[in-house]
């Protein structure tokens, strides 16, 4: 790993720590007065979610920029010029290390084995990108998935603030979360794996070596399994929110109709 990438990883790790411990409490108190009423454990996760959203927006839009304008990476997905991709991946690695430390320190309240598996699989694969500069297109393509994270975090914020599930903003965010999660994590799977299989048997693929090949394929399989599990859970949650909202609407319409029957309009003019 070059000094530039190592510096970015370390700087991101420290930056996200400061965002978690210093910036988020001040910013959250200013934006939402209810933040101060939450218990300490909720504060910890709230700050963690805000950091997660910031990271997702940074790397997600940087990823789209690279996919659209980095011709070298798109022309050679296995050995293309990785400079910009390595910068984006280094930011993500710094975040993943920060988040693993946070989970370890707050395991009783925030521990999640799926997140740990996700982070370790991602670090394992991204380590090859940073140290050898290989697979820049595929590494960057994976970061598209971060664009669904802000919606997932926003759902948690609504729950922490005790918004009813029938609330219009909760429903809109729930639907948007399910749609975006599907588009950036599930719908892209066929295209991604077609590109992967297209490299098999090529000289570029052989140059990777067995270690990088195994890291690439196994981490992708693990991440896609986790994304499928999460998609199933999100779909169930979205269905419940829509069912509740529909029930509230039908109940309101029934109440209005009943009220009209009890109080008919007797005006004759």
Coordinates of C-alpha atoms in Angstrom, one line a residue:
X1 CA 0.0 0.0 0.0
X2 CA 1.4 3.4 -1.0
X3 CA 1.8 6.2 1.5
X4 CA -1.1 8.2 -0.1
X5 CA -3.6 5.4 0.4
X6 CA -2.3 4.6 3.9
X7 CA -2.7 8.3 4.8
X8 CA -6.3 8.4 3.5
X9 CA -7.2 5.3 5.4
X10 CA -5.8 6.7 8.7
X11 CA -7.2 10.2 8.0
X12 CA -10.7 8.7 7.2
X13 CA -10.6 6.6 10.4
X14 CA -9.7 9.7 12.5
X15 CA -12.2 11.9 10.6
X16 CA -15.1 9.6 11.1
X17 CA -14.2 9.3 14.8
X18 CA -14.3 13.0 15.2
X19 CA -17.6 13.2 13.2
X20 CA -19.0 10.6 15.6
X21 CA -17.9 12.1 18.9
X22 CA -17.8 15.8 18.2
X23 CA -19.7 17.0 15.1
X24 CA -22.7 14.7 15.3
X25 CA -23.8 15.5 18.8
X26 CA -23.7 19.3 18.1
X27 CA -25.3 19.0 14.7
X28 CA -28.0 16.6 15.8
X29 CA -29.0 18.7 18.8
X30 CA -29.4 21.7 16.5
X31 CA -31.4 19.9 13.9
X32 CA -33.5 17.8 16.2
X33 CA -34.2 18.9 19.7
X34 CA -35.5 15.4 20.5
X35 CA -32.0 14.1 20.2
X36 CA -31.2 15.4 23.7
X37 CA -34.1 13.4 25.1
X38 CA -32.8 10.0 23.9
X39 CA -31.0 7.6 26.2
X40 CA -27.2 7.4 25.9
X41 CA -27.3 4.1 24.0
X42 CA -29.5 5.8 21.4
X43 CA -27.1 8.7 21.2
X44 CA -24.3 6.2 20.3
X45 CA -26.2 4.6 17.5
X46 CA -27.7 7.9 16.3
X47 CA -24.2 9.4 15.9
X48 CA -23.0 6.1 14.3
X49 CA -25.9 6.3 11.7
X50 CA -25.1 9.9 10.9
X51 CA -21.5 9.0 10.2
X52 CA -22.7 6.1 8.1
X53 CA -24.8 8.4 6.0
X54 CA -22.0 10.9 5.5
X55 CA -19.6 8.1 4.4
X56 CA -22.3 6.6 2.0
X57 CA -22.9 10.0 0.3
X58 CA -19.2 10.7 -0.2
X59 CA -18.2 7.3 -1.6
X60 CA -21.5 6.7 -3.4
X61 CA -21.3 9.8 -5.5
X62 CA -17.5 9.5 -6.0
X63 CA -18.2 6.0 -7.2
X64 CA -20.8 7.2 -9.8
X65 CA -18.3 9.9 -11.0
X66 CA -15.6 7.2 -11.5
X67 CA -18.0 4.9 -13.4
X68 CA -19.1 7.8 -15.7
X69 CA -15.8 9.6 -16.3
X70 CA -12.8 7.3 -15.5
X71 CA -12.2 5.8 -19.0
X72 CA -9.0 3.9 -17.9
X73 CA -10.9 1.9 -15.3
X74 CA -13.8 1.2 -17.6
X75 CA -11.6 0.1 -20.4
X76 CA -9.7 -2.5 -18.3
X77 CA -11.7 -3.5 -15.3
X78 CA -9.0 -5.9 -14.0
X79 CA -5.8 -3.8 -14.4
X80 CA -7.1 -0.3 -15.3
X81 CA -5.4 2.8 -13.7
X82 CA -6.6 2.5 -10.1
X83 CA -5.6 5.9 -8.6
X84 CA -9.1 7.4 -8.1
X85 CA -10.6 4.0 -7.2
X86 CA -7.9 3.4 -4.6
X87 CA -8.7 6.8 -3.0
X88 CA -12.4 5.9 -2.8
X89 CA -11.6 2.5 -1.4
X90 CA -9.2 3.9 1.1
X91 CA -12.0 6.2 2.5
X92 CA -14.2 3.2 2.8
X93 CA -11.6 1.1 4.5
X94 CA -11.0 3.9 7.0
X95 CA -14.8 3.9 7.7
X96 CA -15.0 0.1 8.0
X97 CA -12.1 0.1 10.6
X98 CA -13.8 2.9 12.5
X99 CA -17.1 1.0 12.5
X100 CA -15.6 -2.3 13.5
X101 CA -14.0 -0.6 16.5
X102 CA -17.3 1.1 17.4
X103 CA -19.2 -2.2 17.2
X104 CA -16.6 -3.9 19.4
X105 CA -16.8 -1.2 22.0
X106 CA -20.7 -1.2 22.0
X107 CA -21.3 -4.9 21.2
X108 CA -24.1 -5.3 23.8
X109 CA -26.2 -2.6 22.3
X110 CA -25.1 -2.4 18.7
X111 CA -23.4 -5.8 17.9
X112 CA -24.5 -7.4 14.7
X113 CA -22.8 -10.4 13.3
X114 CA -24.0 -9.7 9.8
X115 CA -22.3 -6.3 9.8
X116 CA -19.1 -7.8 11.1
X117 CA -19.2 -10.4 8.3
X118 CA -19.9 -7.6 5.8
X119 CA -17.1 -5.4 7.0
X120 CA -14.5 -8.2 7.1
X121 CA -15.4 -9.5 3.7
X122 CA -15.2 -6.0 2.2
X123 CA -11.8 -5.3 3.9
X124 CA -10.4 -8.6 2.7
X125 CA -11.3 -7.8 -0.9
X126 CA -10.4 -4.1 -0.7
X127 CA -7.0 -4.9 0.7
X128 CA -6.0 -6.4 -2.7
X129 CA -7.2 -3.2 -4.4
X130 CA -5.0 -1.0 -2.1
X131 CA -1.9 -3.2 -2.0
X132 CA -1.8 -4.4 -5.7
X133 CA -4.1 -2.0 -7.5
X134 CA -6.1 -4.8 -9.0
X135 CA -9.8 -5.1 -10.0
X136 CA -10.5 -1.3 -9.8
X137 CA -13.7 -1.4 -11.8
X138 CA -15.2 -4.2 -9.8
X139 CA -14.2 -2.7 -6.4
X140 CA -15.7 0.6 -7.4
X141 CA -18.8 -1.0 -8.8
X142 CA -19.4 -2.5 -5.4
X143 CA -19.5 0.9 -3.8
X144 CA -22.7 1.7 -5.7
X145 CA -24.5 -0.2 -2.9
X146 CA -23.7 2.6 -0.4
X147 CA -26.3 4.8 -2.0
X148 CA -29.0 2.8 -0.3
X149 CA -27.5 3.4 3.2
X150 CA -29.0 6.9 3.9
X151 CA -32.5 5.6 3.5
X152 CA -31.8 2.7 5.9
X153 CA -30.4 5.1 8.4
X154 CA -33.3 7.5 8.0
X155 CA -35.7 4.7 8.8
X156 CA -33.9 4.2 12.1
X157 CA -34.0 8.0 12.9
X158 CA -37.8 8.0 12.4
X159 CA -38.1 5.0 14.7
X160 CA -35.8 6.6 17.4
X161 CA -38.0 9.7 17.3
X162 CA -41.1 7.5 17.6
X163 CA -42.7 8.6 14.4
X164 CA -45.8 6.3 13.8
X165 CA -45.3 3.8 11.0
X166 CA -48.3 5.3 9.2
X167 CA -46.7 8.7 9.0
X168 CA -46.4 9.9 5.4
X169 CA -42.7 10.6 5.6
X170 CA -42.0 7.2 7.1
X171 CA -44.0 5.5 4.4
X172 CA -42.2 7.5 1.6
X173 CA -38.8 6.7 3.1
X174 CA -39.7 3.0 3.5
X175 CA -40.7 2.7 -0.1
X176 CA -37.7 4.7 -1.4
X177 CA -35.4 2.5 0.8
X178 CA -36.8 -0.7 -0.6
X179 CA -36.6 0.5 -4.2
X180 CA -33.1 2.0 -4.0
X181 CA -31.8 -1.0 -2.1
X182 CA -33.1 -3.3 -4.8
X183 CA -31.7 -1.2 -7.6
X184 CA -28.1 -0.7 -6.2
X185 CA -27.7 -4.1 -4.5
X186 CA -29.9 -6.7 -6.1
X187 CA -30.8 -5.6 -9.6
X188 CA -27.1 -5.0 -10.5
X189 CA -26.1 -8.5 -9.6
X190 CA -26.7 -10.0 -13.1
X191 CA -24.7 -7.3 -14.8
X192 CA -21.9 -7.5 -12.3
X193 CA -21.5 -11.3 -12.5
X194 CA -21.7 -11.2 -16.3
X195 CA -18.7 -8.8 -16.2
X196 CA -17.0 -11.1 -13.7
X197 CA -17.5 -14.3 -15.8
X198 CA -16.3 -12.4 -18.9
X199 CA -12.8 -12.1 -17.3
X200 CA -12.5 -15.9 -16.6
X201 CA -9.8 -17.5 -18.7
X202 CA -8.3 -14.2 -19.9
X203 CA -4.6 -13.3 -19.4
X204 CA -5.7 -10.4 -17.1
X205 CA -7.5 -12.9 -14.9
X206 CA -4.6 -15.3 -14.8
X207 CA -2.2 -12.4 -13.8
X208 CA -4.3 -11.9 -10.6
X209 CA -3.0 -15.1 -9.0
X210 CA -5.0 -17.6 -6.9
X211 CA -5.1 -15.4 -3.7
X212 CA -6.6 -12.4 -5.4
X213 CA -9.0 -14.6 -7.4
X214 CA -10.3 -16.3 -4.3
X215 CA -10.6 -13.0 -2.3
X216 CA -12.5 -11.4 -5.2
X217 CA -15.0 -14.2 -5.8
X218 CA -15.6 -15.3 -2.2
X219 CA -16.1 -11.8 -0.9
X220 CA -18.5 -11.0 -3.7
X221 CA -20.5 -14.2 -3.0
X222 CA -20.6 -13.4 0.7
X223 CA -21.7 -9.8 0.2
X224 CA -24.5 -10.8 -2.3
X225 CA -25.8 -13.4 0.2
X226 CA -25.9 -10.8 2.9
X227 CA -27.6 -8.3 0.5
X228 CA -30.2 -10.8 -0.4
X229 CA -31.0 -11.5 3.3
X230 CA -31.2 -7.8 4.0
X231 CA -33.4 -7.3 0.9
X232 CA -35.8 -9.9 2.3
X233 CA -36.0 -8.2 5.6
X234 CA -36.5 -4.8 4.1
X235 CA -39.2 -6.1 1.8
X236 CA -41.1 -7.5 4.8
X237 CA -40.7 -4.3 6.7
X238 CA -41.9 -2.2 3.8
X239 CA -44.9 -4.5 3.3
X240 CA -45.8 -4.0 7.0
X241 CA -45.5 -0.2 6.8
X242 CA -47.7 -0.1 3.7
X243 CA -50.2 -2.4 5.3
X244 CA -50.4 -0.2 8.4
X245 CA -50.7 3.0 6.3
X246 CA -53.5 1.3 4.2
X247 CA -55.3 0.2 7.3
X248 CA -55.1 3.7 8.8
X249 CA -56.5 5.2 5.6
X250 CA -59.4 2.7 5.4
X251 CA -60.2 3.2 9.0
X252 CA -60.3 7.0 8.5
X253 CA -62.5 6.7 5.5
X254 CA -64.8 4.3 7.3
X255 CA -65.0 6.7 10.3
X256 CA -65.8 9.6 7.9
X257 CA -68.5 7.6 6.2
X258 CA -70.0 6.6 9.5
X259 CA -70.0 10.2 10.7
X260 CA -71.9 11.3 7.6
X261 CA -74.5 8.7 8.1
X262 CA -75.1 9.8 11.7
X263 CA -75.3 13.4 10.8
X264 CA -77.1 13.7 7.4
X265 CA -77.4 17.0 5.7
X266 CA -81.1 18.1 6.3
X267 CA -80.7 21.4 4.4
X268 CA -83.4 21.8 1.8
X269 CA -82.0 24.9 0.1

